[in-house]
Amino acid sequence: MSIVKSKIRTIPDYPTKGILFRDITSLLLDPEGLALTIGTFVDRYANKGITKVAAIEARGFVIGAPVAFQLGVGFIPIRKKGKLPAETVSQEYDLEYGKDIIEIHKDSIQPGDKVLVMDDLIATGGTMIAAVQLLRKLGAEVHEAGVIIDLPDLGGTAKMEKELQVKVFSICEFEGH
Ligand code: AMP
């Protein structure tokens, strides 16, 4: 959606040279932009039988929690290794240089849960694929992945659909990386 897209700021060479950082803080700061963003997800996912919203640290939390609240369901944080206090399951995934691990609380999923998984942005898909794998390890059905921004040239959305059969819904796209 072009109004949402127009409120996302691009910071060149952050955090490293050559990266175009798509900064949602300018969107979150704008009341119309924030309401449109959350409202778009709530309209899409209302009455779909979703029982929980899971989101990835930290920017995913900012959209995942209000969407869960509006849908009237619970929220599940997916965090970097070592941040969740109770018993967890882990998933390793590849970064551009090296590897990382994300975790979820073991007791966050019950049989029959149908989960919406959210983040601010999908690029190569590494983070989102690991999140879906975590949810599936616990027995959840993943309804869809919802993001504000897709960078389709980096292939994450296509990979999610081809390898995991999970559709990615994005409010806007940016070309390149
Ligand atoms: P990926 O695992 O490659 O799909 O990367 C997605 C994660 O990295 C998300 O949590 C994003 O917040 C972050 N990210 C990757 N590329 C960008 C970018 N160009 N601008 C802002 N955040 C990004």
mmCIF file with all atom_site columns, C-alpha atoms and ligand atoms in Angstrom:
data_model
loop_
_atom_site.group_PDB
_atom_site.id
_atom_site.type_symbol
_atom_site.label_atom_id
_atom_site.label_alt_id
_atom_site.label_comp_id
_atom_site.label_asym_id
_atom_site.label_entity_id
_atom_site.label_seq_id
_atom_site.pdbx_PDB_ins_code
_atom_site.Cartn_x
_atom_site.Cartn_y
_atom_site.Cartn_z
_atom_site.occupancy
_atom_site.B_iso_or_equiv
_atom_site.pdbx_formal_charge
_atom_site.auth_seq_id
_atom_site.auth_comp_id
_atom_site.auth_asym_id
_atom_site.auth_atom_id
_atom_site.pdbx_PDB_model_num
ATOM   1   C CA  . MET A 1 1   ? 0.000   0.000   0.000  1.00 0.00 ? 1   MET A CA  1
ATOM   2   C CA  . SER A 1 2   ? 1.568   3.259   -1.132 1.00 0.00 ? 2   SER A CA  1
ATOM   3   C CA  . ILE A 1 3   ? 0.636   5.344   1.956  1.00 0.00 ? 3   ILE A CA  1
ATOM   4   C CA  . VAL A 1 4   ? 2.405   2.865   4.250  1.00 0.00 ? 4   VAL A CA  1
ATOM   5   C CA  . LYS A 1 5   ? 5.354   2.595   1.860  1.00 0.00 ? 5   LYS A CA  1
ATOM   6   C CA  . SER A 1 6   ? 5.709   6.372   1.671  1.00 0.00 ? 6   SER A CA  1
ATOM   7   C CA  . LYS A 1 7   ? 6.124   6.571   5.462  1.00 0.00 ? 7   LYS A CA  1
ATOM   8   C CA  . ILE A 1 8   ? 9.004   4.045   5.612  1.00 0.00 ? 8   ILE A CA  1
ATOM   9   C CA  . ARG A 1 9   ? 12.367  5.784   5.705  1.00 0.00 ? 9   ARG A CA  1
ATOM   10  C CA  . THR A 1 10  ? 15.431  4.393   3.915  1.00 0.00 ? 10  THR A CA  1
ATOM   11  C CA  . ILE A 1 11  ? 18.833  4.789   5.575  1.00 0.00 ? 11  ILE A CA  1
ATOM   12  C CA  . PRO A 1 12  ? 21.716  4.021   3.198  1.00 0.00 ? 12  PRO A CA  1
ATOM   13  C CA  . ASP A 1 13  ? 24.815  2.191   4.440  1.00 0.00 ? 13  ASP A CA  1
ATOM   14  C CA  . TYR A 1 14  ? 23.249  1.069   7.756  1.00 0.00 ? 14  TYR A CA  1
ATOM   15  C CA  . PRO A 1 15  ? 24.307  -1.085  9.590  1.00 0.00 ? 15  PRO A CA  1
ATOM   16  C CA  . THR A 1 16  ? 27.060  -1.708  7.016  1.00 0.00 ? 16  THR A CA  1
ATOM   17  C CA  . LYS A 1 17  ? 28.110  -0.172  3.716  1.00 0.00 ? 17  LYS A CA  1
ATOM   18  C CA  . GLY A 1 18  ? 25.898  -1.104  0.763  1.00 0.00 ? 18  GLY A CA  1
ATOM   19  C CA  . ILE A 1 19  ? 22.773  -1.962  2.823  1.00 0.00 ? 19  ILE A CA  1
ATOM   20  C CA  . LEU A 1 20  ? 19.613  0.071   2.284  1.00 0.00 ? 20  LEU A CA  1
ATOM   21  C CA  . PHE A 1 21  ? 18.032  -0.121  5.736  1.00 0.00 ? 21  PHE A CA  1
ATOM   22  C CA  . ARG A 1 22  ? 14.220  0.083   5.546  1.00 0.00 ? 22  ARG A CA  1
ATOM   23  C CA  . ASP A 1 23  ? 13.432  1.897   8.782  1.00 0.00 ? 23  ASP A CA  1
ATOM   24  C CA  . ILE A 1 24  ? 9.882   1.456   10.110 1.00 0.00 ? 24  ILE A CA  1
ATOM   25  C CA  . THR A 1 25  ? 10.356  3.851   13.060 1.00 0.00 ? 25  THR A CA  1
ATOM   26  C CA  . SER A 1 26  ? 9.132   6.707   10.806 1.00 0.00 ? 26  SER A CA  1
ATOM   27  C CA  . LEU A 1 27  ? 5.994   4.659   10.022 1.00 0.00 ? 27  LEU A CA  1
ATOM   28  C CA  . LEU A 1 28  ? 5.391   3.838   13.699 1.00 0.00 ? 28  LEU A CA  1
ATOM   29  C CA  . LEU A 1 29  ? 5.775   7.507   14.638 1.00 0.00 ? 29  LEU A CA  1
ATOM   30  C CA  . ASP A 1 30  ? 2.968   8.479   12.284 1.00 0.00 ? 30  ASP A CA  1
ATOM   31  C CA  . PRO A 1 31  ? -0.513  7.826   13.783 1.00 0.00 ? 31  PRO A CA  1
ATOM   32  C CA  . GLU A 1 32  ? -2.161  7.347   10.368 1.00 0.00 ? 32  GLU A CA  1
ATOM   33  C CA  . GLY A 1 33  ? 0.637   5.055   9.208  1.00 0.00 ? 33  GLY A CA  1
ATOM   34  C CA  . LEU A 1 34  ? 0.542   2.996   12.397 1.00 0.00 ? 34  LEU A CA  1
ATOM   35  C CA  . ALA A 1 35  ? -3.249  2.622   12.290 1.00 0.00 ? 35  ALA A CA  1
ATOM   36  C CA  . LEU A 1 36  ? -3.217  1.691   8.586  1.00 0.00 ? 36  LEU A CA  1
ATOM   37  C CA  . THR A 1 37  ? -0.507  -0.908  9.134  1.00 0.00 ? 37  THR A CA  1
ATOM   38  C CA  . ILE A 1 38  ? -2.166  -2.628  12.093 1.00 0.00 ? 38  ILE A CA  1
ATOM   39  C CA  . GLY A 1 39  ? -5.634  -2.238  10.503 1.00 0.00 ? 39  GLY A CA  1
ATOM   40  C CA  . THR A 1 40  ? -4.500  -3.909  7.268  1.00 0.00 ? 40  THR A CA  1
ATOM   41  C CA  . PHE A 1 41  ? -3.333  -7.000  9.143  1.00 0.00 ? 41  PHE A CA  1
ATOM   42  C CA  . VAL A 1 42  ? -6.395  -7.118  11.399 1.00 0.00 ? 42  VAL A CA  1
ATOM   43  C CA  . ASP A 1 43  ? -8.770  -6.874  8.391  1.00 0.00 ? 43  ASP A CA  1
ATOM   44  C CA  . ARG A 1 44  ? -6.891  -9.646  6.609  1.00 0.00 ? 44  ARG A CA  1
ATOM   45  C CA  . TYR A 1 45  ? -6.725  -12.065 9.543  1.00 0.00 ? 45  TYR A CA  1
ATOM   46  C CA  . ALA A 1 46  ? -10.038 -11.499 11.365 1.00 0.00 ? 46  ALA A CA  1
ATOM   47  C CA  . ASN A 1 47  ? -12.394 -14.496 11.330 1.00 0.00 ? 47  ASN A CA  1
ATOM   48  C CA  . LYS A 1 48  ? -9.786  -16.883 9.917  1.00 0.00 ? 48  LYS A CA  1
ATOM   49  C CA  . GLY A 1 49  ? -9.662  -19.176 12.933 1.00 0.00 ? 49  GLY A CA  1
ATOM   50  C CA  . ILE A 1 50  ? -6.265  -17.870 14.045 1.00 0.00 ? 50  ILE A CA  1
ATOM   51  C CA  . THR A 1 51  ? -5.647  -18.798 17.685 1.00 0.00 ? 51  THR A CA  1
ATOM   52  C CA  . LYS A 1 52  ? -2.258  -17.075 18.286 1.00 0.00 ? 52  LYS A CA  1
ATOM   53  C CA  . VAL A 1 53  ? 0.096   -14.496 16.770 1.00 0.00 ? 53  VAL A CA  1
ATOM   54  C CA  . ALA A 1 54  ? 3.844   -15.199 16.959 1.00 0.00 ? 54  ALA A CA  1
ATOM   55  C CA  . ALA A 1 55  ? 6.410   -12.525 16.116 1.00 0.00 ? 55  ALA A CA  1
ATOM   56  C CA  . ILE A 1 56  ? 10.163  -12.220 15.851 1.00 0.00 ? 56  ILE A CA  1
ATOM   57  C CA  . GLU A 1 57  ? 12.300  -10.015 18.103 1.00 0.00 ? 57  GLU A CA  1
ATOM   58  C CA  . ALA A 1 58  ? 12.342  -7.073  18.189 1.00 0.00 ? 58  ALA A CA  1
ATOM   59  C CA  . ARG A 1 59  ? 10.593  -5.137  15.449 1.00 0.00 ? 59  ARG A CA  1
ATOM   60  C CA  . GLY A 1 60  ? 8.144   -7.980  14.851 1.00 0.00 ? 60  GLY A CA  1
ATOM   61  C CA  . PHE A 1 61  ? 6.848   -7.485  18.420 1.00 0.00 ? 61  PHE A CA  1
ATOM   62  C CA  . VAL A 1 62  ? 5.767   -3.932  17.668 1.00 0.00 ? 62  VAL A CA  1
ATOM   63  C CA  . ILE A 1 63  ? 3.246   -5.143  15.091 1.00 0.00 ? 63  ILE A CA  1
ATOM   64  C CA  . GLY A 1 64  ? 2.557   -8.662  16.362 1.00 0.00 ? 64  GLY A CA  1
ATOM   65  C CA  . ALA A 1 65  ? 1.267   -7.660  19.805 1.00 0.00 ? 65  ALA A CA  1
ATOM   66  C CA  . PRO A 1 66  ? -1.303  -5.066  18.633 1.00 0.00 ? 66  PRO A CA  1
ATOM   67  C CA  . VAL A 1 67  ? -2.518  -7.420  15.878 1.00 0.00 ? 67  VAL A CA  1
ATOM   68  C CA  . ALA A 1 68  ? -2.970  -10.213 18.469 1.00 0.00 ? 68  ALA A CA  1
ATOM   69  C CA  . PHE A 1 69  ? -4.800  -7.806  20.783 1.00 0.00 ? 69  PHE A CA  1
ATOM   70  C CA  . GLN A 1 70  ? -7.171  -6.697  18.018 1.00 0.00 ? 70  GLN A CA  1
ATOM   71  C CA  . LEU A 1 71  ? -7.825  -10.292 16.925 1.00 0.00 ? 71  LEU A CA  1
ATOM   72  C CA  . GLY A 1 72  ? -8.537  -11.225 20.555 1.00 0.00 ? 72  GLY A CA  1
ATOM   73  C CA  . VAL A 1 73  ? -5.843  -13.934 20.666 1.00 0.00 ? 73  VAL A CA  1
ATOM   74  C CA  . GLY A 1 74  ? -2.591  -14.516 22.568 1.00 0.00 ? 74  GLY A CA  1
ATOM   75  C CA  . PHE A 1 75  ? 0.889   -13.368 21.552 1.00 0.00 ? 75  PHE A CA  1
ATOM   76  C CA  . ILE A 1 76  ? 4.039   -15.528 21.327 1.00 0.00 ? 76  ILE A CA  1
ATOM   77  C CA  . PRO A 1 77  ? 7.505   -13.922 21.369 1.00 0.00 ? 77  PRO A CA  1
ATOM   78  C CA  . ILE A 1 78  ? 10.216  -15.607 19.281 1.00 0.00 ? 78  ILE A CA  1
ATOM   79  C CA  . ARG A 1 79  ? 13.566  -14.376 20.600 1.00 0.00 ? 79  ARG A CA  1
ATOM   80  C CA  . LYS A 1 80  ? 17.300  -14.608 20.079 1.00 0.00 ? 80  LYS A CA  1
ATOM   81  C CA  . LYS A 1 81  ? 19.052  -17.378 22.027 1.00 0.00 ? 81  LYS A CA  1
ATOM   82  C CA  . GLY A 1 82  ? 19.209  -16.982 25.809 1.00 0.00 ? 82  GLY A CA  1
ATOM   83  C CA  . LYS A 1 83  ? 16.475  -14.346 26.229 1.00 0.00 ? 83  LYS A CA  1
ATOM   84  C CA  . LEU A 1 84  ? 13.449  -16.496 27.116 1.00 0.00 ? 84  LEU A CA  1
ATOM   85  C CA  . PRO A 1 85  ? 13.367  -17.613 30.774 1.00 0.00 ? 85  PRO A CA  1
ATOM   86  C CA  . ALA A 1 86  ? 11.339  -20.860 30.677 1.00 0.00 ? 86  ALA A CA  1
ATOM   87  C CA  . GLU A 1 87  ? 11.969  -24.104 28.747 1.00 0.00 ? 87  GLU A CA  1
ATOM   88  C CA  . THR A 1 88  ? 12.587  -23.428 25.039 1.00 0.00 ? 88  THR A CA  1
ATOM   89  C CA  . VAL A 1 89  ? 13.126  -25.108 21.693 1.00 0.00 ? 89  VAL A CA  1
ATOM   90  C CA  . SER A 1 90  ? 15.759  -23.641 19.334 1.00 0.00 ? 90  SER A CA  1
ATOM   91  C CA  . GLN A 1 91  ? 16.342  -23.297 15.632 1.00 0.00 ? 91  GLN A CA  1
ATOM   92  C CA  . GLU A 1 92  ? 19.620  -22.369 13.988 1.00 0.00 ? 92  GLU A CA  1
ATOM   93  C CA  . TYR A 1 93  ? 19.637  -20.406 10.721 1.00 0.00 ? 93  TYR A CA  1
ATOM   94  C CA  . ASP A 1 94  ? 22.171  -18.904 8.334  1.00 0.00 ? 94  ASP A CA  1
ATOM   95  C CA  . LEU A 1 95  ? 23.054  -15.235 8.274  1.00 0.00 ? 95  LEU A CA  1
ATOM   96  C CA  . GLU A 1 96  ? 25.025  -13.539 5.500  1.00 0.00 ? 96  GLU A CA  1
ATOM   97  C CA  . TYR A 1 97  ? 28.128  -14.151 7.632  1.00 0.00 ? 97  TYR A CA  1
ATOM   98  C CA  . GLY A 1 98  ? 27.768  -16.961 10.147 1.00 0.00 ? 98  GLY A CA  1
ATOM   99  C CA  . LYS A 1 99  ? 24.774  -18.390 11.981 1.00 0.00 ? 99  LYS A CA  1
ATOM   100 C CA  . ASP A 1 100 ? 22.207  -17.346 14.561 1.00 0.00 ? 100 ASP A CA  1
ATOM   101 C CA  . ILE A 1 101 ? 19.699  -19.111 16.819 1.00 0.00 ? 101 ILE A CA  1
ATOM   102 C CA  . ILE A 1 102 ? 16.125  -18.194 17.692 1.00 0.00 ? 102 ILE A CA  1
ATOM   103 C CA  . GLU A 1 103 ? 13.996  -19.727 20.434 1.00 0.00 ? 103 GLU A CA  1
ATOM   104 C CA  . ILE A 1 104 ? 10.383  -20.133 21.509 1.00 0.00 ? 104 ILE A CA  1
ATOM   105 C CA  . HIS A 1 105 ? 8.847   -21.207 24.814 1.00 0.00 ? 105 HIS A CA  1
ATOM   106 C CA  . LYS A 1 106 ? 7.894   -24.898 24.678 1.00 0.00 ? 106 LYS A CA  1
ATOM   107 C CA  . ASP A 1 107 ? 4.530   -24.337 26.351 1.00 0.00 ? 107 ASP A CA  1
ATOM   108 C CA  . SER A 1 108 ? 3.404   -21.572 23.972 1.00 0.00 ? 108 SER A CA  1
ATOM   109 C CA  . ILE A 1 109 ? 1.612   -23.953 21.568 1.00 0.00 ? 109 ILE A CA  1
ATOM   110 C CA  . GLN A 1 110 ? -1.304  -26.274 22.335 1.00 0.00 ? 110 GLN A CA  1
ATOM   111 C CA  . PRO A 1 111 ? -2.774  -28.938 20.026 1.00 0.00 ? 111 PRO A CA  1
ATOM   112 C CA  . GLY A 1 112 ? -4.947  -27.356 17.329 1.00 0.00 ? 112 GLY A CA  1
ATOM   113 C CA  . ASP A 1 113 ? -3.269  -23.945 17.398 1.00 0.00 ? 113 ASP A CA  1
ATOM   114 C CA  . LYS A 1 114 ? -3.370  -22.044 14.100 1.00 0.00 ? 114 LYS A CA  1
ATOM   115 C CA  . VAL A 1 115 ? -0.697  -19.375 14.189 1.00 0.00 ? 115 VAL A CA  1
ATOM   116 C CA  . LEU A 1 116 ? -0.011  -16.180 12.260 1.00 0.00 ? 116 LEU A CA  1
ATOM   117 C CA  . VAL A 1 117 ? 3.734   -15.407 12.244 1.00 0.00 ? 117 VAL A CA  1
ATOM   118 C CA  . MET A 1 118 ? 4.906   -11.799 11.831 1.00 0.00 ? 118 MET A CA  1
ATOM   119 C CA  . ASP A 1 119 ? 8.005   -9.680  11.347 1.00 0.00 ? 119 ASP A CA  1
ATOM   120 C CA  . ASP A 1 120 ? 8.663   -6.200  10.011 1.00 0.00 ? 120 ASP A CA  1
ATOM   121 C CA  . LEU A 1 121 ? 10.501  -7.334  6.874  1.00 0.00 ? 121 LEU A CA  1
ATOM   122 C CA  . ILE A 1 122 ? 11.405  -10.449 4.885  1.00 0.00 ? 122 ILE A CA  1
ATOM   123 C CA  . ALA A 1 123 ? 14.643  -10.438 2.900  1.00 0.00 ? 123 ALA A CA  1
ATOM   124 C CA  . THR A 1 124 ? 16.420  -13.788 2.304  1.00 0.00 ? 124 THR A CA  1
ATOM   125 C CA  . GLY A 1 125 ? 13.751  -15.476 4.442  1.00 0.00 ? 125 GLY A CA  1
ATOM   126 C CA  . GLY A 1 126 ? 16.280  -17.121 6.791  1.00 0.00 ? 126 GLY A CA  1
ATOM   127 C CA  . THR A 1 127 ? 14.704  -15.653 9.938  1.00 0.00 ? 127 THR A CA  1
ATOM   128 C CA  . MET A 1 128 ? 11.089  -16.310 8.937  1.00 0.00 ? 128 MET A CA  1
ATOM   129 C CA  . ILE A 1 129 ? 11.819  -19.877 7.780  1.00 0.00 ? 129 ILE A CA  1
ATOM   130 C CA  . ALA A 1 130 ? 13.460  -20.619 11.154 1.00 0.00 ? 130 ALA A CA  1
ATOM   131 C CA  . ALA A 1 131 ? 10.397  -19.163 12.928 1.00 0.00 ? 131 ALA A CA  1
ATOM   132 C CA  . VAL A 1 132 ? 8.024   -21.404 10.946 1.00 0.00 ? 132 VAL A CA  1
ATOM   133 C CA  . GLN A 1 133 ? 10.244  -24.428 11.708 1.00 0.00 ? 133 GLN A CA  1
ATOM   134 C CA  . LEU A 1 134 ? 10.080  -23.606 15.442 1.00 0.00 ? 134 LEU A CA  1
ATOM   135 C CA  . LEU A 1 135 ? 6.289   -23.315 15.396 1.00 0.00 ? 135 LEU A CA  1
ATOM   136 C CA  . ARG A 1 136 ? 5.989   -26.590 13.478 1.00 0.00 ? 136 ARG A CA  1
ATOM   137 C CA  . LYS A 1 137 ? 8.354   -28.362 15.913 1.00 0.00 ? 137 LYS A CA  1
ATOM   138 C CA  . LEU A 1 138 ? 5.773   -27.572 18.602 1.00 0.00 ? 138 LEU A CA  1
ATOM   139 C CA  . GLY A 1 139 ? 2.898   -28.829 16.458 1.00 0.00 ? 139 GLY A CA  1
ATOM   140 C CA  . ALA A 1 140 ? 1.372   -25.542 15.326 1.00 0.00 ? 140 ALA A CA  1
ATOM   141 C CA  . GLU A 1 141 ? -0.348  -25.049 11.999 1.00 0.00 ? 141 GLU A CA  1
ATOM   142 C CA  . VAL A 1 142 ? 1.118   -21.904 10.410 1.00 0.00 ? 142 VAL A CA  1
ATOM   143 C CA  . HIS A 1 143 ? -1.663  -19.983 8.678  1.00 0.00 ? 143 HIS A CA  1
ATOM   144 C CA  . GLU A 1 144 ? 0.487   -17.375 6.896  1.00 0.00 ? 144 GLU A CA  1
ATOM   145 C CA  . ALA A 1 145 ? 3.447   -15.043 7.404  1.00 0.00 ? 145 ALA A CA  1
ATOM   146 C CA  . GLY A 1 146 ? 2.545   -11.348 7.620  1.00 0.00 ? 146 GLY A CA  1
ATOM   147 C CA  . VAL A 1 147 ? 5.158   -8.631  7.119  1.00 0.00 ? 147 VAL A CA  1
ATOM   148 C CA  . ILE A 1 148 ? 5.102   -4.924  6.440  1.00 0.00 ? 148 ILE A CA  1
ATOM   149 C CA  . ILE A 1 149 ? 7.903   -5.055  3.840  1.00 0.00 ? 149 ILE A CA  1
ATOM   150 C CA  . ASP A 1 150 ? 8.982   -7.660  1.290  1.00 0.00 ? 150 ASP A CA  1
ATOM   151 C CA  . LEU A 1 151 ? 12.303  -7.436  -0.546 1.00 0.00 ? 151 LEU A CA  1
ATOM   152 C CA  . PRO A 1 152 ? 11.294  -9.895  -3.302 1.00 0.00 ? 152 PRO A CA  1
ATOM   153 C CA  . ASP A 1 153 ? 14.639  -9.731  -5.120 1.00 0.00 ? 153 ASP A CA  1
ATOM   154 C CA  . LEU A 1 154 ? 16.252  -11.478 -2.134 1.00 0.00 ? 154 LEU A CA  1
ATOM   155 C CA  . GLY A 1 155 ? 13.979  -14.480 -2.627 1.00 0.00 ? 155 GLY A CA  1
ATOM   156 C CA  . GLY A 1 156 ? 12.637  -15.091 0.890  1.00 0.00 ? 156 GLY A CA  1
ATOM   157 C CA  . THR A 1 157 ? 8.964   -15.038 -0.045 1.00 0.00 ? 157 THR A CA  1
ATOM   158 C CA  . ALA A 1 158 ? 9.472   -17.477 -2.927 1.00 0.00 ? 158 ALA A CA  1
ATOM   159 C CA  . LYS A 1 159 ? 11.541  -19.768 -0.696 1.00 0.00 ? 159 LYS A CA  1
ATOM   160 C CA  . MET A 1 160 ? 8.871   -19.763 2.049  1.00 0.00 ? 160 MET A CA  1
ATOM   161 C CA  . GLU A 1 161 ? 6.214   -20.746 -0.459 1.00 0.00 ? 161 GLU A CA  1
ATOM   162 C CA  . LYS A 1 162 ? 8.324   -23.364 -2.276 1.00 0.00 ? 162 LYS A CA  1
ATOM   163 C CA  . GLU A 1 163 ? 10.079  -25.014 0.675  1.00 0.00 ? 163 GLU A CA  1
ATOM   164 C CA  . LEU A 1 164 ? 7.535   -24.633 3.478  1.00 0.00 ? 164 LEU A CA  1
ATOM   165 C CA  . GLN A 1 165 ? 4.252   -24.046 1.594  1.00 0.00 ? 165 GLN A CA  1
ATOM   166 C CA  . VAL A 1 166 ? 3.640   -20.945 3.702  1.00 0.00 ? 166 VAL A CA  1
ATOM   167 C CA  . LYS A 1 167 ? 2.317   -17.867 1.905  1.00 0.00 ? 167 LYS A CA  1
ATOM   168 C CA  . VAL A 1 168 ? 3.803   -14.469 2.742  1.00 0.00 ? 168 VAL A CA  1
ATOM   169 C CA  . PHE A 1 169 ? 1.536   -11.422 2.828  1.00 0.00 ? 169 PHE A CA  1
ATOM   170 C CA  . SER A 1 170 ? 3.288   -8.053  2.665  1.00 0.00 ? 170 SER A CA  1
ATOM   171 C CA  . ILE A 1 171 ? 1.834   -4.539  2.736  1.00 0.00 ? 171 ILE A CA  1
ATOM   172 C CA  . CYS A 1 172 ? 4.541   -3.157  0.418  1.00 0.00 ? 172 CYS A CA  1
ATOM   173 C CA  . GLU A 1 173 ? 7.630   -4.143  -1.547 1.00 0.00 ? 173 GLU A CA  1
ATOM   174 C CA  . PHE A 1 174 ? 10.976  -2.503  -2.240 1.00 0.00 ? 174 PHE A CA  1
ATOM   175 C CA  . GLU A 1 175 ? 13.140  -3.440  -5.220 1.00 0.00 ? 175 GLU A CA  1
ATOM   176 C CA  . GLY A 1 176 ? 16.747  -4.509  -4.715 1.00 0.00 ? 176 GLY A CA  1
ATOM   177 C CA  . HIS A 1 177 ? 18.193  -5.109  -1.285 1.00 0.00 ? 177 HIS A CA  1
HETATM 178 P P1  . AMP B 2 .   ? 16.163  -12.303 6.385  1.00 0.00 ? 1   AMP B P1  1
HETATM 179 O O1  . AMP B 2 .   ? 16.396  -13.361 7.428  1.00 0.00 ? 1   AMP B O1  1
HETATM 180 O O2  . AMP B 2 .   ? 17.298  -12.184 5.393  1.00 0.00 ? 1   AMP B O2  1
HETATM 181 O O3  . AMP B 2 .   ? 14.828  -12.480 5.677  1.00 0.00 ? 1   AMP B O3  1
HETATM 182 O O4  . AMP B 2 .   ? 16.161  -10.897 7.137  1.00 0.00 ? 1   AMP B O4  1
HETATM 183 C C1  . AMP B 2 .   ? 15.043  -10.483 7.830  1.00 0.00 ? 1   AMP B C1  1
HETATM 184 C C2  . AMP B 2 .   ? 15.374  -9.848  9.150  1.00 0.00 ? 1   AMP B C2  1
HETATM 185 O O5  . AMP B 2 .   ? 16.477  -8.933  9.043  1.00 0.00 ? 1   AMP B O5  1
HETATM 186 C C3  . AMP B 2 .   ? 14.193  -9.054  9.652  1.00 0.00 ? 1   AMP B C3  1
HETATM 187 O O6  . AMP B 2 .   ? 14.055  -9.297  11.048 1.00 0.00 ? 1   AMP B O6  1
HETATM 188 C C4  . AMP B 2 .   ? 14.543  -7.604  9.348  1.00 0.00 ? 1   AMP B C4  1
HETATM 189 O O7  . AMP B 2 .   ? 14.166  -6.782  10.418 1.00 0.00 ? 1   AMP B O7  1
HETATM 190 C C5  . AMP B 2 .   ? 16.041  -7.575  9.104  1.00 0.00 ? 1   AMP B C5  1
HETATM 191 N N1  . AMP B 2 .   ? 16.436  -6.950  7.817  1.00 0.00 ? 1   AMP B N1  1
HETATM 192 C C6  . AMP B 2 .   ? 17.008  -7.578  6.756  1.00 0.00 ? 1   AMP B C6  1
HETATM 193 N N2  . AMP B 2 .   ? 17.262  -6.728  5.748  1.00 0.00 ? 1   AMP B N2  1
HETATM 194 C C7  . AMP B 2 .   ? 16.812  -5.512  6.150  1.00 0.00 ? 1   AMP B C7  1
HETATM 195 C C8  . AMP B 2 .   ? 16.765  -4.191  5.537  1.00 0.00 ? 1   AMP B C8  1
HETATM 196 N N3  . AMP B 2 .   ? 17.228  -3.956  4.291  1.00 0.00 ? 1   AMP B N3  1
HETATM 197 N N4  . AMP B 2 .   ? 16.222  -3.176  6.250  1.00 0.00 ? 1   AMP B N4  1
HETATM 198 C C9  . AMP B 2 .   ? 15.748  -3.400  7.507  1.00 0.00 ? 1   AMP B C9  1
HETATM 199 N N5  . AMP B 2 .   ? 15.770  -4.593  8.130  1.00 0.00 ? 1   AMP B N5  1
HETATM 200 C C10 . AMP B 2 .   ? 16.291  -5.654  7.476  1.00 0.00 ? 1   AMP B C10 1
#
